PDB file of N, CA and C in Angstrom:
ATOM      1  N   UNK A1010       0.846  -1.186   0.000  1.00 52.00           N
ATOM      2  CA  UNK A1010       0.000   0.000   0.000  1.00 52.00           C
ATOM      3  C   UNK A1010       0.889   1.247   0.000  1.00 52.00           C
ATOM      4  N   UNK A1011       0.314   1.785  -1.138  1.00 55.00           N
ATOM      5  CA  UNK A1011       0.843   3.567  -0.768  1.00 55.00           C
ATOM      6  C   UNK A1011       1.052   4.580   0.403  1.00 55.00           C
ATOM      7  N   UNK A1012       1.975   5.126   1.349  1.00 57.00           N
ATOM      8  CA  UNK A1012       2.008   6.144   2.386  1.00 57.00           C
ATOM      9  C   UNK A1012       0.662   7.009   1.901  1.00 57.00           C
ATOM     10  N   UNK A1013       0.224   7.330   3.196  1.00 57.00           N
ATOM     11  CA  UNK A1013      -0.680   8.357   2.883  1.00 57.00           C
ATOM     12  C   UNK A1013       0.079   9.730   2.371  1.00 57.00           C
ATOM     13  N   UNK A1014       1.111   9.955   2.584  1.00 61.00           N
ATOM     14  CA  UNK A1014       1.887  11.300   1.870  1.00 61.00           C
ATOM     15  C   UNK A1014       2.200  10.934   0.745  1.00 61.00           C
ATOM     16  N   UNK A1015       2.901   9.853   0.352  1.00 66.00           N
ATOM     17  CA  UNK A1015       3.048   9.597  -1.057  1.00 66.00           C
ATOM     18  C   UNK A1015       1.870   9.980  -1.950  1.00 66.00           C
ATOM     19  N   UNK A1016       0.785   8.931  -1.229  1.00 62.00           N
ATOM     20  CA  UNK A1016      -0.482   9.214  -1.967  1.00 62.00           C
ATOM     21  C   UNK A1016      -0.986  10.151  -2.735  1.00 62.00           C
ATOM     22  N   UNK A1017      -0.648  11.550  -1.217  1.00 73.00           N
ATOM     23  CA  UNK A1017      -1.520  12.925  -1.343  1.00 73.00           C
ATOM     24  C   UNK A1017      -0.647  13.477  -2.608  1.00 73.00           C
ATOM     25  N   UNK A1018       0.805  13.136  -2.961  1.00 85.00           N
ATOM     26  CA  UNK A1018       1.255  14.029  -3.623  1.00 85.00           C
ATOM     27  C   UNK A1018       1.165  13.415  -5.025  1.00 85.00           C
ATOM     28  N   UNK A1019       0.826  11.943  -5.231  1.00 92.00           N
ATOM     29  CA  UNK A1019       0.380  11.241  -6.726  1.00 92.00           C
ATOM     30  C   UNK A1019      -0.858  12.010  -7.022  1.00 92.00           C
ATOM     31  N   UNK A1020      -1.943  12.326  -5.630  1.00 93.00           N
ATOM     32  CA  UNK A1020      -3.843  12.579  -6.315  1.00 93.00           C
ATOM     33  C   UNK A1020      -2.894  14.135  -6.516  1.00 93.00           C
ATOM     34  N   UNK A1021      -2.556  14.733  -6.349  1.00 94.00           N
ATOM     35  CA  UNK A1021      -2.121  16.262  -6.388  1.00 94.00           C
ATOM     36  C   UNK A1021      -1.577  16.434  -7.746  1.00 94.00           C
ATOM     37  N   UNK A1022      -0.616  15.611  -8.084  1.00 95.00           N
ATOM     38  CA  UNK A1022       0.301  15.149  -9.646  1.00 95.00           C
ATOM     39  C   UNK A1022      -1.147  15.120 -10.178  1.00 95.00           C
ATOM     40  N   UNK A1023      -1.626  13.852  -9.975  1.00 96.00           N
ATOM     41  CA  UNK A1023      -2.435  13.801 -11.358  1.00 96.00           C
ATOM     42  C   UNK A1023      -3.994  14.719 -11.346  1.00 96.00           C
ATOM     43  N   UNK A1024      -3.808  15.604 -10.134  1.00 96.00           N
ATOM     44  CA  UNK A1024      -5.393  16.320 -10.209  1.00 96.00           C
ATOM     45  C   UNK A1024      -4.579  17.798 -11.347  1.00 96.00           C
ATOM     46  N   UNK A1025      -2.998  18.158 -11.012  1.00 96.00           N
ATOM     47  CA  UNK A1025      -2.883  19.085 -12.125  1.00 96.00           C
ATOM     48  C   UNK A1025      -3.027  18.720 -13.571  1.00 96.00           C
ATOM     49  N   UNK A1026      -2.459  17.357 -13.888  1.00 96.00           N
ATOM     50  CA  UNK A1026      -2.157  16.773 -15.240  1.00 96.00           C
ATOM     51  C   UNK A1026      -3.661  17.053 -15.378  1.00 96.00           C
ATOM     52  N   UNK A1027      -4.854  16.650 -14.899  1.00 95.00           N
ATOM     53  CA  UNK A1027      -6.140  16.850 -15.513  1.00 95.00           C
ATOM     54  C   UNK A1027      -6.487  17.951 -15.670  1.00 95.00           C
ATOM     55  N   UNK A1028      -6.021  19.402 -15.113  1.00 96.00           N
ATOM     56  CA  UNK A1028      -6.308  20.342 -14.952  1.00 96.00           C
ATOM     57  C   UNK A1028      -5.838  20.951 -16.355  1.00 96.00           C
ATOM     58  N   UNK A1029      -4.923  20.636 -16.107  1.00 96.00           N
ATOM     59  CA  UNK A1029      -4.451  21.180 -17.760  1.00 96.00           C
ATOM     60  C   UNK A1029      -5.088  20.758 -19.108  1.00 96.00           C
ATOM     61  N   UNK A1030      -5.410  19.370 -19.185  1.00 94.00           N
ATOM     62  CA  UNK A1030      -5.967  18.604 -20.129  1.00 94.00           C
ATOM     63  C   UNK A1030      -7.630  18.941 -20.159  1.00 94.00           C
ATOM     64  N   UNK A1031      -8.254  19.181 -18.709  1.00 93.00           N
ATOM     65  CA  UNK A1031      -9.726  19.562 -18.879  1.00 93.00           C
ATOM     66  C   UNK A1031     -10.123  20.906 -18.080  1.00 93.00           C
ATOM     67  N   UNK A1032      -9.214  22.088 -18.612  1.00 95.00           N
ATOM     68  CA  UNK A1032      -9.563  23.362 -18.060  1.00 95.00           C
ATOM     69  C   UNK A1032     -10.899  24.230 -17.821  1.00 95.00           C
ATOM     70  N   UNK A1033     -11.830  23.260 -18.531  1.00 93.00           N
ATOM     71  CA  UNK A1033     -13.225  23.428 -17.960  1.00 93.00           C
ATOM     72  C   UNK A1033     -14.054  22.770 -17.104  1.00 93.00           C
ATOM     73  N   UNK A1034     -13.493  21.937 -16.045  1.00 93.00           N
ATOM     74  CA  UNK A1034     -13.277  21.289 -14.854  1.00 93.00           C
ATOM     75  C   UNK A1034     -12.888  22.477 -13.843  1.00 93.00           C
ATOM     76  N   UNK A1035     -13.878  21.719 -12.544  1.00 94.00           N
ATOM     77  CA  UNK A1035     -13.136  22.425 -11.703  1.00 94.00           C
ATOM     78  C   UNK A1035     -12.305  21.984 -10.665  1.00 94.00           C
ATOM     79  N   UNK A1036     -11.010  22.686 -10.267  1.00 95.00           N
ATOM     80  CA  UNK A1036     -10.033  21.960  -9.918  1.00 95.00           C
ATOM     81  C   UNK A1036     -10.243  20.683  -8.969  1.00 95.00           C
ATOM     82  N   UNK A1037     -11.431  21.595  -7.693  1.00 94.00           N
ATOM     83  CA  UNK A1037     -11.647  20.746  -6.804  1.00 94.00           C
ATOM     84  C   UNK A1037     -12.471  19.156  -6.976  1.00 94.00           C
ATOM     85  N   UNK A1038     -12.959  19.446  -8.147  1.00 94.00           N
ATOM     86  CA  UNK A1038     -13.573  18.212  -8.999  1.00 94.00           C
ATOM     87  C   UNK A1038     -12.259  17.043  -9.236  1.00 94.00           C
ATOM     88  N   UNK A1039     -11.810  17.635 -10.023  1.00 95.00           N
ATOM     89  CA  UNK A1039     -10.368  17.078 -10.912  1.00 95.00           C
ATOM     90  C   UNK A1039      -9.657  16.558  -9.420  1.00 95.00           C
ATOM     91  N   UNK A1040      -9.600  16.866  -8.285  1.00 96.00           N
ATOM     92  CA  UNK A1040      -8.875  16.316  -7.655  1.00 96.00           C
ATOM     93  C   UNK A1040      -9.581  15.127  -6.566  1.00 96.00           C
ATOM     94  N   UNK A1041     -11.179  15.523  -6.373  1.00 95.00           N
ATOM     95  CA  UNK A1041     -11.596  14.000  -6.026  1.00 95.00           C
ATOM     96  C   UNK A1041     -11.649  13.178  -6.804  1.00 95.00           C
ATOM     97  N   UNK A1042     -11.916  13.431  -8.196  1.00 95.00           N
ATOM     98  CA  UNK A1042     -12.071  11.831  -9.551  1.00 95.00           C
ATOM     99  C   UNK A1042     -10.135  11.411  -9.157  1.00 95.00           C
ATOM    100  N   UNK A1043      -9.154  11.952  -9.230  1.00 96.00           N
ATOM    101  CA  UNK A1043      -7.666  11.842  -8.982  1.00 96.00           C
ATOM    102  C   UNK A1043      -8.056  10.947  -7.642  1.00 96.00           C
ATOM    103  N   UNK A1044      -8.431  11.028  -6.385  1.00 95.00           N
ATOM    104  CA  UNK A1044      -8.316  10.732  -5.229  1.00 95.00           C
ATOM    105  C   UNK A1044      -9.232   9.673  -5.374  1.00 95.00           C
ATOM    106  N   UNK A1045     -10.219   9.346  -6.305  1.00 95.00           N
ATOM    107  CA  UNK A1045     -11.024   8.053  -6.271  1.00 95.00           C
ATOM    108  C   UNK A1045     -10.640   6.857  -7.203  1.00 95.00           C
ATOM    109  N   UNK A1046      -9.633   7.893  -8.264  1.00 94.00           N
ATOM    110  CA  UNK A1046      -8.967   6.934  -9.348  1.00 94.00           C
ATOM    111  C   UNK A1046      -8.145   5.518  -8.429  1.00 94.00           C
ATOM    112  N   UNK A1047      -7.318   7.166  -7.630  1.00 94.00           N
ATOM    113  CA  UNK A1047      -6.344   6.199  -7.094  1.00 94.00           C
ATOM    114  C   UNK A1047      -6.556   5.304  -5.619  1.00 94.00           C
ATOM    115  N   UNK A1048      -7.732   5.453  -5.847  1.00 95.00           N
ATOM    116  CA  UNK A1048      -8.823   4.908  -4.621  1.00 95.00           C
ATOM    117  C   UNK A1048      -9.097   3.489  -4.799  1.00 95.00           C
ATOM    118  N   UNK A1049      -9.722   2.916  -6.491  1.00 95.00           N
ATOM    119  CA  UNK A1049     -10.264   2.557  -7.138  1.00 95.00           C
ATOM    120  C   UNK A1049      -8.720   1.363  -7.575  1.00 95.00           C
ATOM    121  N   UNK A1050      -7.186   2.271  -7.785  1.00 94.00           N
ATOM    122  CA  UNK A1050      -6.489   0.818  -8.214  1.00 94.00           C
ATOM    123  C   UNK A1050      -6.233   0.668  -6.775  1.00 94.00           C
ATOM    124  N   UNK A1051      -6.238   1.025  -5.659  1.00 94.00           N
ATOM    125  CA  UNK A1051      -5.467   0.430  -4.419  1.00 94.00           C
ATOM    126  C   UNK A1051      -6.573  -0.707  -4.143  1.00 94.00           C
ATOM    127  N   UNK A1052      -7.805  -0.449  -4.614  1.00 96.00           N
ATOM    128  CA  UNK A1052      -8.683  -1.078  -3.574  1.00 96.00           C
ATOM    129  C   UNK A1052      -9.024  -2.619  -4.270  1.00 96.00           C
ATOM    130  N   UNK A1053      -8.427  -2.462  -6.255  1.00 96.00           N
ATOM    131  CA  UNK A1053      -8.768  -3.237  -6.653  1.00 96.00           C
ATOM    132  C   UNK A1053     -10.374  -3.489  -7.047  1.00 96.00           C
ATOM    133  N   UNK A1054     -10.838  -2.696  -6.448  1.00 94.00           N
ATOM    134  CA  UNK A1054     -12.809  -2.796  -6.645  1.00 94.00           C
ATOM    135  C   UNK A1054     -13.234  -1.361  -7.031  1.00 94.00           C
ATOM    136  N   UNK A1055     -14.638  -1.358  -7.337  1.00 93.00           N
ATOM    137  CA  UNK A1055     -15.094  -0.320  -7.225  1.00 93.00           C
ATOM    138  C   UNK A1055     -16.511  -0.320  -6.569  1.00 93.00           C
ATOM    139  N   UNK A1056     -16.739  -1.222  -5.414  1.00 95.00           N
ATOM    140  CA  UNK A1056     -17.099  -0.795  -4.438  1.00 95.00           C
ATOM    141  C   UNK A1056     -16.915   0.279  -3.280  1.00 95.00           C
ATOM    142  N   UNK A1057     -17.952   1.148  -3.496  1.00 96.00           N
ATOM    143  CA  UNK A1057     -17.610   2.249  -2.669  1.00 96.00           C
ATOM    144  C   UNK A1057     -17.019   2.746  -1.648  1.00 96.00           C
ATOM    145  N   UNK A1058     -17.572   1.694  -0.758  1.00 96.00           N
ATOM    146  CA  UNK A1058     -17.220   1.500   0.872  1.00 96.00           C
ATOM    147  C   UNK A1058     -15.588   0.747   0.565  1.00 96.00           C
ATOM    148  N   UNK A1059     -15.174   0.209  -0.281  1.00 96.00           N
ATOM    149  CA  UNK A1059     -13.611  -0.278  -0.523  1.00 96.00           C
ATOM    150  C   UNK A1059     -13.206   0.874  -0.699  1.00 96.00           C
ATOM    151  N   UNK A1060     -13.417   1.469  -1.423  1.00 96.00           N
ATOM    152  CA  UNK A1060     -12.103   2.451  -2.362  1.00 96.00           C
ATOM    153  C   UNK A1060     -12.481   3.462  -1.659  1.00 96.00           C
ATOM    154  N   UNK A1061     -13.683   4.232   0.116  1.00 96.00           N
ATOM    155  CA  UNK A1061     -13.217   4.920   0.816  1.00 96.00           C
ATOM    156  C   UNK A1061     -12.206   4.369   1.784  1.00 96.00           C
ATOM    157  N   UNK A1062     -11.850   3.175   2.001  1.00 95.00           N
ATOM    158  CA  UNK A1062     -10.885   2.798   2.854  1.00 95.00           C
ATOM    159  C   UNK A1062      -9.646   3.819   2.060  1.00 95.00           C
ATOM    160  N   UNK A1063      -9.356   4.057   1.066  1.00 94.00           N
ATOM    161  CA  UNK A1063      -8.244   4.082   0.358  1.00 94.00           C
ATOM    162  C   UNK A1063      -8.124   5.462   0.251  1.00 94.00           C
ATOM    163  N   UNK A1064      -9.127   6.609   0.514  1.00 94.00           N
ATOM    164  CA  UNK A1064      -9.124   8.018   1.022  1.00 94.00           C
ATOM    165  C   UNK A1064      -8.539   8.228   1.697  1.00 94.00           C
ATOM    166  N   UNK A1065      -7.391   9.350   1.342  1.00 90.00           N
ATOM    167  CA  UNK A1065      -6.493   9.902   3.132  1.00 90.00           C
ATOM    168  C   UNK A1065      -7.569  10.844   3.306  1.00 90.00           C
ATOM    169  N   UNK A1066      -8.791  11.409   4.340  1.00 90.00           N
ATOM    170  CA  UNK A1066      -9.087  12.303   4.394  1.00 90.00           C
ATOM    171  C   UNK A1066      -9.611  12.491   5.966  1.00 90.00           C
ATOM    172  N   UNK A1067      -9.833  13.806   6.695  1.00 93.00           N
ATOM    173  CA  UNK A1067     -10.209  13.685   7.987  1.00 93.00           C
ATOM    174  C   UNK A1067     -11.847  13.416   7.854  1.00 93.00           C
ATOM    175  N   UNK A1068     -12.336  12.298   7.867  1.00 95.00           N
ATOM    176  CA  UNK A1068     -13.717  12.042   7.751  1.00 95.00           C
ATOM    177  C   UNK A1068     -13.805  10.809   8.121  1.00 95.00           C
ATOM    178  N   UNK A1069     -15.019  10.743   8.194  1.00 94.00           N
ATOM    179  CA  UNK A1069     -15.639   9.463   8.339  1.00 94.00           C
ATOM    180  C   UNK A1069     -15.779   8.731   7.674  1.00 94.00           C
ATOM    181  N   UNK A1070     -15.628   7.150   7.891  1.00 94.00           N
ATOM    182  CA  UNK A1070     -15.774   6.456   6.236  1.00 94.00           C
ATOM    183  C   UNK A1070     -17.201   6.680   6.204  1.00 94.00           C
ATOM    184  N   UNK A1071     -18.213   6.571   6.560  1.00 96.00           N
ATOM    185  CA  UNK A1071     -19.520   7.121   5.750  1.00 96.00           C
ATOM    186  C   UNK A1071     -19.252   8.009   5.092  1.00 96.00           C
ATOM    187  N   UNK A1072     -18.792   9.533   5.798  1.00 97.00           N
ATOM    188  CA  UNK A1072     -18.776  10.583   4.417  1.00 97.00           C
ATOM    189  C   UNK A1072     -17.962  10.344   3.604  1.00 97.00           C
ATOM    190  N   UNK A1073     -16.752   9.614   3.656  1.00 97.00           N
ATOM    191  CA  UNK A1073     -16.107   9.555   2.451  1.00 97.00           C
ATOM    192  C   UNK A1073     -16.357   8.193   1.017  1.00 97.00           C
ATOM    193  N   UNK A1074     -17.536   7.293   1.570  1.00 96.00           N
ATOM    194  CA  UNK A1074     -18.078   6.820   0.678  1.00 96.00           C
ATOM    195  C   UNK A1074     -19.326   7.407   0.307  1.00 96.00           C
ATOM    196  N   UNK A1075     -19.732   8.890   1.023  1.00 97.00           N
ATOM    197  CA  UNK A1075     -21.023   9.377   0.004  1.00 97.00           C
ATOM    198  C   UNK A1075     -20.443  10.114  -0.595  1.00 97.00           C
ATOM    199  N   UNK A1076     -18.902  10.878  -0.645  1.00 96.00           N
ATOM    200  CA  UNK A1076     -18.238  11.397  -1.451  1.00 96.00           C
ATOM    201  C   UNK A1076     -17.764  10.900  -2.925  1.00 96.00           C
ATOM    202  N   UNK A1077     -17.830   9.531  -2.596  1.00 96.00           N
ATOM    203  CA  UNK A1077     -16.359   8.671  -3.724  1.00 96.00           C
ATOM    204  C   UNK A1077     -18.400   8.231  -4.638  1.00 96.00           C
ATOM    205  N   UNK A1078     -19.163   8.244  -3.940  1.00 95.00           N
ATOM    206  CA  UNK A1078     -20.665   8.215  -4.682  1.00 95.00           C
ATOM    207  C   UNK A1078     -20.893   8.887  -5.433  1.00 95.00           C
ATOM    208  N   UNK A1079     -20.864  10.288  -4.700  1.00 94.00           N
ATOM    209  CA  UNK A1079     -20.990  11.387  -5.714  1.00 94.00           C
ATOM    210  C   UNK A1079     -20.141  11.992  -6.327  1.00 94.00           C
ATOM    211  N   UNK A1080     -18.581  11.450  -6.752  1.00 93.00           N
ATOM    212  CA  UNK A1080     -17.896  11.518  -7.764  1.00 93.00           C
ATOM    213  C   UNK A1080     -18.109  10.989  -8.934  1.00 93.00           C
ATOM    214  N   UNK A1081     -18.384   9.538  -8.233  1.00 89.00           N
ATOM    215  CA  UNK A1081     -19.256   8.642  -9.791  1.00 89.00           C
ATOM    216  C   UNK A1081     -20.585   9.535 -10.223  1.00 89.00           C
ATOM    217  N   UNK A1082     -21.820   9.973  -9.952  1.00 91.00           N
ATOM    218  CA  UNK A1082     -22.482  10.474 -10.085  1.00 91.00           C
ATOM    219  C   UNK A1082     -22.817  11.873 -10.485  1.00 91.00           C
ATOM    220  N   UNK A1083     -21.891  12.988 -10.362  1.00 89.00           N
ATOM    221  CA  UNK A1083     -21.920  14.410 -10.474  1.00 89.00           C
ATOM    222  C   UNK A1083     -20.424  14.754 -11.282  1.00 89.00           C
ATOM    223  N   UNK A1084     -19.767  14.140 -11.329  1.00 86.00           N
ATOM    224  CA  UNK A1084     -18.562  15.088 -12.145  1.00 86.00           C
ATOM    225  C   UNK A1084     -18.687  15.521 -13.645  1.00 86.00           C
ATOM    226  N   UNK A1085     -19.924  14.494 -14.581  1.00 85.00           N
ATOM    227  CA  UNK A1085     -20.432  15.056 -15.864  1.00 85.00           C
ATOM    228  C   UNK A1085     -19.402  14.962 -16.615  1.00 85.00           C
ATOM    229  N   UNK A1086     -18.169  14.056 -16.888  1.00 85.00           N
ATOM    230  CA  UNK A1086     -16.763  14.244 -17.241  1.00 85.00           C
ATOM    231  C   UNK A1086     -17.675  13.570 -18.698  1.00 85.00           C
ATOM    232  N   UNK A1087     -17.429  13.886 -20.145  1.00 85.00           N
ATOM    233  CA  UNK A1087     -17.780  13.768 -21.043  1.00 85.00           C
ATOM    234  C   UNK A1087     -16.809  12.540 -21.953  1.00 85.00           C
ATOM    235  N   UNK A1088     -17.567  12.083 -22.753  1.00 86.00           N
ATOM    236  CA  UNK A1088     -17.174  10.965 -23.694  1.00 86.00           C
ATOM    237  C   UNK A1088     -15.422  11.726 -23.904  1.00 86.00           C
ATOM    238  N   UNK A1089     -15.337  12.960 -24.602  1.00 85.00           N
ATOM    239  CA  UNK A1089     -13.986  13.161 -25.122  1.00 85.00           C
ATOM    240  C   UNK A1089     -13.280  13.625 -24.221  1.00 85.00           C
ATOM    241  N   UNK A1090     -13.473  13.808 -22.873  1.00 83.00           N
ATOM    242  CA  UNK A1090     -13.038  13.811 -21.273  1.00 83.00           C
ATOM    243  C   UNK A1090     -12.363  12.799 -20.829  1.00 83.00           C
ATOM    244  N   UNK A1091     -12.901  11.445 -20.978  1.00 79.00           N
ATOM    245  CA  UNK A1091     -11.965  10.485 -20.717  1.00 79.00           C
ATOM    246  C   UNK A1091     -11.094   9.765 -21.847  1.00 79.00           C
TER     247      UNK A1091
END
């Protein structure tokens, strides 16, 4: 498993790389889909309640699986987006 500092500074790397690539995103967007991506290979699943284990964040795992929910659900990232 990844350090949680390592972590923070891979979702940080790749929330700019998206930033640049989808400048009509907003950052803070671009950096939870980054933080659920890399949520998503640690956890191996994409069960929700898995891939919040894999959140560094000060929360609760409830809120951080209604978060990693409504990333799947609200980010609107478009066909030529991904």
């Amino acid at each position: 498993m990844i350090r949680p500092s390592a972590a923070r500074s891979h979702v940080d790397t790749l929330a700019e790389y998206l930033k640049e690539r989808l400048p009509h995103h907003r950052r803070d967007t671009l950096r939870r889909v980054a933080e659920v991506l890399f949520g998503i290979l640690q956890a191996e699943s994409t069960l929700h309640r898995k891939i919040a284990l894999h959140i560094d964040r000060e929360a609760t795992p409830a809120s951080i699986t209604r978060m990693v929910a409504r990333t799947f659900h609200e980010t609107n990232l478009t066909p030529q987006d991904v």
